[in-house]
mmCIF file of C-alpha atoms in Angstrom:
data_model
loop_
_atom_site.group_PDB
_atom_site.id
_atom_site.type_symbol
_atom_site.label_atom_id
_atom_site.label_comp_id
_atom_site.label_asym_id
_atom_site.label_seq_id
_atom_site.Cartn_x
_atom_site.Cartn_y
_atom_site.Cartn_z
ATOM 1 C CA GLN A 1 125.247 117.916 98.516
ATOM 2 C CA LYS A 2 127.015 114.575 98.350
ATOM 3 C CA GLU A 3 125.070 111.595 97.076
ATOM 4 C CA VAL A 4 126.034 109.609 100.169
ATOM 5 C CA GLU A 5 126.562 111.193 103.582
ATOM 6 C CA GLN A 6 128.394 109.455 106.383
ATOM 7 C CA ASP A 7 129.661 110.836 109.682
ATOM 8 C CA PRO A 8 133.476 110.570 109.605
ATOM 9 C CA GLY A 9 133.791 110.092 113.362
ATOM 10 C CA PRO A 10 135.987 109.068 115.046
ATOM 11 C CA LEU A 11 133.597 106.958 117.076
ATOM 12 C CA SER A 12 135.133 105.568 120.250
ATOM 13 C CA VAL A 13 133.372 102.836 122.233
ATOM 14 C CA PRO A 14 134.375 100.409 124.989
ATOM 15 C CA GLU A 15 134.855 96.750 124.208
ATOM 16 C CA GLY A 16 131.553 94.863 124.250
ATOM 17 C CA ALA A 17 129.434 97.859 123.251
ATOM 18 C CA ILE A 18 126.891 97.850 120.461
ATOM 19 C CA VAL A 19 128.019 100.067 117.621
ATOM 20 C CA SER A 20 125.652 101.817 115.245
ATOM 21 C CA LEU A 21 126.980 103.192 111.962
ATOM 22 C CA ASN A 22 124.763 105.057 109.517
ATOM 23 C CA CYS A 23 124.578 106.553 106.063
ATOM 24 C CA THR A 24 122.004 108.637 104.282
ATOM 25 C CA TYR A 25 121.698 109.004 100.560
ATOM 26 C CA SER A 26 119.839 111.111 98.055
ATOM 27 C CA ASN A 27 119.677 108.960 94.917
ATOM 28 C CA SER A 28 116.445 106.957 94.946
ATOM 29 C CA ALA A 29 117.827 104.701 92.188
ATOM 30 C CA PHE A 30 120.217 103.005 94.610
ATOM 31 C CA GLN A 31 119.182 99.405 95.187
ATOM 32 C CA TYR A 32 122.353 97.634 96.291
ATOM 33 C CA PHE A 33 123.816 98.544 99.636
ATOM 34 C CA MET A 34 127.090 97.389 101.072
ATOM 35 C CA TRP A 35 129.273 97.900 104.078
ATOM 36 C CA TYR A 36 133.032 97.627 103.778
ATOM 37 C CA ARG A 37 135.666 97.581 106.491
ATOM 38 C CA GLN A 38 139.016 99.164 105.726
ATOM 39 C CA TYR A 39 142.069 98.871 107.905
ATOM 40 C CA SER A 40 144.744 101.502 107.579
ATOM 41 C CA ARG A 41 146.623 101.340 104.273
ATOM 42 C CA LYS A 42 144.635 98.299 103.106
ATOM 43 C CA GLY A 43 141.922 97.723 100.534
ATOM 44 C CA PRO A 44 138.280 97.603 101.650
ATOM 45 C CA GLU A 45 136.862 94.254 102.742
ATOM 46 C CA LEU A 46 133.210 93.465 102.043
ATOM 47 C CA LEU A 47 131.257 92.899 105.259
ATOM 48 C CA MET A 48 127.591 93.006 104.337
ATOM 49 C CA TYR A 49 125.625 93.156 101.128
ATOM 50 C CA THR A 50 121.907 93.947 100.945
ATOM 51 C CA TYR A 51 119.530 94.327 98.081
ATOM 52 C CA SER A 52 116.641 96.780 98.506
ATOM 53 C CA SER A 53 115.015 97.327 101.901
ATOM 54 C CA GLY A 54 115.170 95.034 104.891
ATOM 55 C CA ASN A 55 117.529 93.536 107.425
ATOM 56 C CA LYS A 56 120.374 91.111 107.069
ATOM 57 C CA GLU A 57 122.305 89.477 109.862
ATOM 58 C CA ASP A 58 125.701 87.800 109.780
ATOM 59 C CA GLY A 59 127.225 86.865 113.090
ATOM 60 C CA ARG A 60 127.784 90.025 115.119
ATOM 61 C CA PHE A 61 126.845 92.261 112.199
ATOM 62 C CA THR A 62 123.374 93.421 111.180
ATOM 63 C CA ALA A 63 122.670 95.608 108.181
ATOM 64 C CA GLN A 64 119.438 97.540 107.814
ATOM 65 C CA VAL A 65 118.136 99.392 104.790
ATOM 66 C CA ASP A 66 115.180 101.769 104.846
ATOM 67 C CA LYS A 67 114.681 102.945 101.286
ATOM 68 C CA SER A 68 111.680 105.104 102.198
ATOM 69 C CA SER A 69 113.944 107.190 104.435
ATOM 70 C CA LYS A 70 117.054 106.711 102.285
ATOM 71 C CA TYR A 71 118.880 105.526 105.389
ATOM 72 C CA ILE A 72 121.083 102.525 105.991
ATOM 73 C CA SER A 73 122.679 101.216 109.155
ATOM 74 C CA LEU A 74 125.256 98.713 110.290
ATOM 75 C CA PHE A 75 125.112 97.383 113.840
ATOM 76 C CA ILE A 76 128.040 95.608 115.460
ATOM 77 C CA ARG A 77 127.251 93.630 118.617
ATOM 78 C CA ASP A 78 129.822 92.751 121.261
ATOM 79 C CA SER A 79 132.395 95.006 119.623
ATOM 80 C CA GLN A 80 136.028 93.942 119.832
ATOM 81 C CA PRO A 81 139.285 95.914 119.587
ATOM 82 C CA SER A 82 139.884 94.079 116.296
ATOM 83 C CA ASP A 83 136.790 95.840 114.927
ATOM 84 C CA SER A 84 138.711 99.125 115.064
ATOM 85 C CA ALA A 85 138.826 100.277 111.443
ATOM 86 C CA THR A 86 137.131 102.629 109.027
ATOM 87 C CA TYR A 87 133.688 101.500 107.903
ATOM 88 C CA LEU A 88 132.519 102.576 104.487
ATOM 89 C CA CYS A 89 128.988 102.370 103.220
ATOM 90 C CA ALA A 90 128.626 101.928 99.479
ATOM 91 C CA MET A 91 125.731 101.680 97.123
ATOM 92 C CA SER A 92 124.766 101.384 93.505
ATOM 93 C CA GLY A 93 121.612 101.226 91.504
ATOM 94 C CA GLY A 94 119.879 101.002 88.183
ATOM 95 C CA THR A 95 120.237 98.178 85.752
ATOM 96 C CA GLY A 96 123.445 96.377 85.044
ATOM 97 C CA ARG A 97 126.483 95.967 87.204
ATOM 98 C CA ARG A 98 127.804 99.322 88.197
ATOM 99 C CA ALA A 99 130.507 101.056 90.127
ATOM 100 C CA LEU A 100 129.874 101.943 93.736
ATOM 101 C CA THR A 101 129.276 105.311 95.320
ATOM 102 C CA PHE A 102 130.976 105.418 98.683
ATOM 103 C CA GLY A 103 130.348 107.336 101.849
ATOM 104 C CA SER A 104 133.318 109.112 103.377
ATOM 105 C CA GLY A 105 133.787 106.391 105.977
ATOM 106 C CA THR A 106 133.427 106.342 109.772
ATOM 107 C CA ARG A 107 136.507 105.648 111.814
ATOM 108 C CA LEU A 108 135.697 103.316 114.713
ATOM 109 C CA GLN A 109 137.904 102.768 117.747
ATOM 110 C CA VAL A 110 136.995 100.014 120.187
ATOM 111 C CA GLN A 111 138.818 100.510 123.476
ATOM 112 C CA PRO A 112 139.888 97.360 125.368
ATOM 113 C CA GLY B 1 135.871 84.184 98.534
ATOM 114 C CA ALA B 2 136.977 86.055 95.442
ATOM 115 C CA VAL B 3 140.533 87.344 95.683
ATOM 116 C CA VAL B 4 141.980 90.363 93.939
ATOM 117 C CA SER B 5 145.657 91.204 94.019
ATOM 118 C CA GLN B 6 147.522 94.380 93.168
ATOM 119 C CA HIS B 7 151.144 94.942 92.318
ATOM 120 C CA PRO B 8 153.158 96.757 93.449
ATOM 121 C CA SER B 9 151.879 97.493 96.927
ATOM 122 C CA ARG B 10 154.025 100.586 97.169
ATOM 123 C CA VAL B 11 155.986 102.610 94.655
ATOM 124 C CA ILE B 12 158.091 105.740 94.884
ATOM 125 C CA CYS B 13 159.039 107.488 91.678
ATOM 126 C CA LYS B 14 160.511 110.731 90.413
ATOM 127 C CA SER B 15 158.346 113.421 88.914
ATOM 128 C CA GLY B 16 157.886 112.937 85.174
ATOM 129 C CA THR B 17 158.189 109.173 85.138
ATOM 130 C CA SER B 18 155.414 106.660 84.403
ATOM 131 C CA VAL B 19 154.184 104.006 86.792
ATOM 132 C CA LYS B 20 152.197 100.877 85.981
ATOM 133 C CA ILE B 21 149.917 99.229 88.523
ATOM 134 C CA GLU B 22 148.510 95.753 87.958
ATOM 135 C CA CYS B 23 145.207 94.409 89.228
ATOM 136 C CA ARG B 24 144.497 90.688 89.000
ATOM 137 C CA SER B 25 141.513 88.548 89.871
ATOM 138 C CA LEU B 26 143.111 85.352 91.156
ATOM 139 C CA ASP B 27 140.322 82.813 91.298
ATOM 140 C CA PHE B 28 137.629 84.155 89.007
ATOM 141 C CA GLN B 29 137.190 85.929 85.717
ATOM 142 C CA ALA B 30 136.384 89.601 85.952
ATOM 143 C CA THR B 31 134.896 91.184 82.880
ATOM 144 C CA THR B 32 134.600 94.491 84.703
ATOM 145 C CA MET B 33 137.113 96.110 86.999
ATOM 146 C CA PHE B 34 137.114 99.532 88.578
ATOM 147 C CA TRP B 35 139.927 101.860 89.547
ATOM 148 C CA TYR B 36 139.565 104.127 92.568
ATOM 149 C CA ARG B 37 141.795 106.722 94.166
ATOM 150 C CA GLN B 38 141.797 107.495 97.854
ATOM 151 C CA PHE B 39 143.457 110.497 99.466
ATOM 152 C CA PRO B 40 144.309 110.426 103.190
ATOM 153 C CA LYS B 41 141.239 110.321 105.427
ATOM 154 C CA GLN B 42 138.956 110.554 102.431
ATOM 155 C CA SER B 43 136.693 108.065 100.757
ATOM 156 C CA LEU B 44 137.262 106.164 97.553
ATOM 157 C CA MET B 45 136.680 108.142 94.388
ATOM 158 C CA LEU B 46 135.947 106.249 91.211
ATOM 159 C CA MET B 47 138.385 107.047 88.432
ATOM 160 C CA ALA B 48 137.318 104.708 85.655
ATOM 161 C CA THR B 49 135.498 101.535 84.723
ATOM 162 C CA SER B 50 137.533 98.952 82.865
ATOM 163 C CA ASN B 51 135.814 96.382 80.664
ATOM 164 C CA GLU B 52 137.721 93.482 79.174
ATOM 165 C CA GLY B 53 138.367 93.985 75.488
ATOM 166 C CA SER B 54 137.072 97.533 75.262
ATOM 167 C CA LYS B 55 138.074 101.071 76.125
ATOM 168 C CA ALA B 56 137.781 102.214 79.696
ATOM 169 C CA THR B 57 135.092 104.664 80.751
ATOM 170 C CA TYR B 58 136.509 107.565 82.715
ATOM 171 C CA GLU B 59 134.743 109.654 85.324
ATOM 172 C CA GLN B 60 134.382 113.358 84.822
ATOM 173 C CA GLY B 61 137.571 115.196 85.636
ATOM 174 C CA VAL B 62 139.872 112.196 85.198
ATOM 175 C CA GLU B 63 142.359 112.646 82.359
ATOM 176 C CA LYS B 64 142.297 109.550 80.194
ATOM 177 C CA ASP B 65 145.634 110.410 78.592
ATOM 178 C CA LYS B 66 147.259 110.621 81.991
ATOM 179 C CA PHE B 67 145.700 107.532 83.531
ATOM 180 C CA LEU B 68 145.934 104.822 80.900
ATOM 181 C CA ILE B 69 143.866 101.726 81.567
ATOM 182 C CA ASN B 70 144.212 98.431 79.763
ATOM 183 C CA HIS B 71 142.016 95.399 80.424
ATOM 184 C CA ALA B 72 143.540 92.901 78.051
ATOM 185 C CA SER B 73 142.372 89.706 79.712
ATOM 186 C CA LEU B 74 139.612 88.467 81.985
ATOM 187 C CA THR B 75 141.949 88.457 84.966
ATOM 188 C CA LEU B 76 144.158 91.499 84.483
ATOM 189 C CA SER B 77 143.663 95.241 84.302
ATOM 190 C CA THR B 78 146.501 97.753 84.411
ATOM 191 C CA LEU B 79 146.585 101.428 85.319
ATOM 192 C CA THR B 80 149.512 103.470 84.057
ATOM 193 C CA VAL B 81 150.073 106.893 85.557
ATOM 194 C CA THR B 82 151.972 108.777 82.870
ATOM 195 C CA SER B 83 154.296 111.678 83.596
ATOM 196 C CA ALA B 84 153.506 111.450 87.269
ATOM 197 C CA HIS B 85 153.613 114.560 89.431
ATOM 198 C CA PRO B 86 153.533 114.997 93.215
ATOM 199 C CA GLU B 87 149.801 115.749 93.129
ATOM 200 C CA ASP B 88 149.266 112.229 91.745
ATOM 201 C CA SER B 89 150.548 110.779 95.006
ATOM 202 C CA SER B 90 147.675 108.774 96.415
ATOM 203 C CA PHE B 91 146.393 105.312 97.296
ATOM 204 C CA TYR B 92 145.124 103.572 94.165
ATOM 205 C CA ILE B 93 142.720 100.680 94.627
ATOM 206 C CA CYS B 94 141.177 98.403 92.059
ATOM 207 C CA SER B 95 138.104 96.258 92.404
ATOM 208 C CA ALA B 96 136.539 93.513 90.344
ATOM 209 C CA LEU B 97 132.928 92.616 89.952
ATOM 210 C CA GLY B 98 132.428 89.182 91.422
ATOM 211 C CA PRO B 99 131.901 85.915 89.597
ATOM 212 C CA ALA B 100 128.689 85.243 87.717
ATOM 213 C CA GLY B 101 125.836 85.022 90.179
ATOM 214 C CA SER B 102 127.247 87.564 92.627
ATOM 215 C CA TYR B 103 125.753 90.322 90.535
ATOM 216 C CA ASN B 104 126.884 93.587 92.025
ATOM 217 C CA GLU B 105 129.384 92.591 94.677
ATOM 218 C CA GLN B 106 132.807 94.120 94.249
ATOM 219 C CA PHE B 107 136.004 92.674 95.615
ATOM 220 C CA PHE B 108 138.871 95.006 96.261
ATOM 221 C CA GLY B 109 142.579 94.647 95.902
ATOM 222 C CA PRO B 110 144.912 95.644 98.740
ATOM 223 C CA GLY B 111 145.799 98.954 97.086
ATOM 224 C CA THR B 112 148.964 100.576 95.771
ATOM 225 C CA ARG B 113 150.481 103.548 97.505
ATOM 226 C CA LEU B 114 152.095 105.870 94.993
ATOM 227 C CA THR B 115 154.491 108.569 96.118
ATOM 228 C CA VAL B 116 155.830 110.950 93.498
ATOM 229 C CA LEU B 117 158.855 112.950 94.558
#
C-alpha cells in the first residue's frame, strides 16, 4: 500500500463548477500538508500549505485536513479553464525539515 | 516568493555520456535541496536529499555512484547522471527548502527533461 493515495483522474468539470480533490494517507506522523499544481512539463507550484488539522482558505482555494481520518482535501470554487493541470498532494512529518511524500496526482480538466 | 531555477531545461545525450543538471535558489539561501525524478503520468519520486557542505542522502534503490550530487554552496546543488542510459530518461526536478521561517515549504524548479538516445 502506498503511503499517500490519490485518484489519478482525469476529472473533467464545466467552467464555474466546484472541484473537490482528495488524498488519503497511512502515516500518522505526517503533520505538514501541501497541495501543488503542476502544468505539463513544468515544475510543481505550491498552492496551499497547512500544518496539522483544520481548514485554510486562499482566494478560490480551500484546503482541509482531517488527521483523525487521515484525509485531506482541496476545494476549488468557480473553476476556470486555466485551473486545468495536475494537482499533487504532498506531506511530511516528524521533526526537522524533511522531504515530501507525494500522491500520484489528479489530472483536472475544466471545460469552457 | 522564493524562486528556484534549473539548467538546462532540456537535454538530449548519447548513451554512455554524463549529464550535469544545476539547481539554484535565486533569492534565498537553501541549506537543503531535494532531487526528484518523475516518469510520464507518474508522481514525483524522491531520489536524494542534498545538504550544503555534506554528502547527499540517497533513497533506497538510487545508485549514488550513478547520480552524483554536489551541494557546494548555499544557492547551488548539482546532479550529475553518469554513464547515462535510455532508462535514465526522465523529468528531473529539484526543490529547495524555503527561507528561514518557512519551515517545511519546498519550492520547486521548472525541471529538466533528460532524453538518452
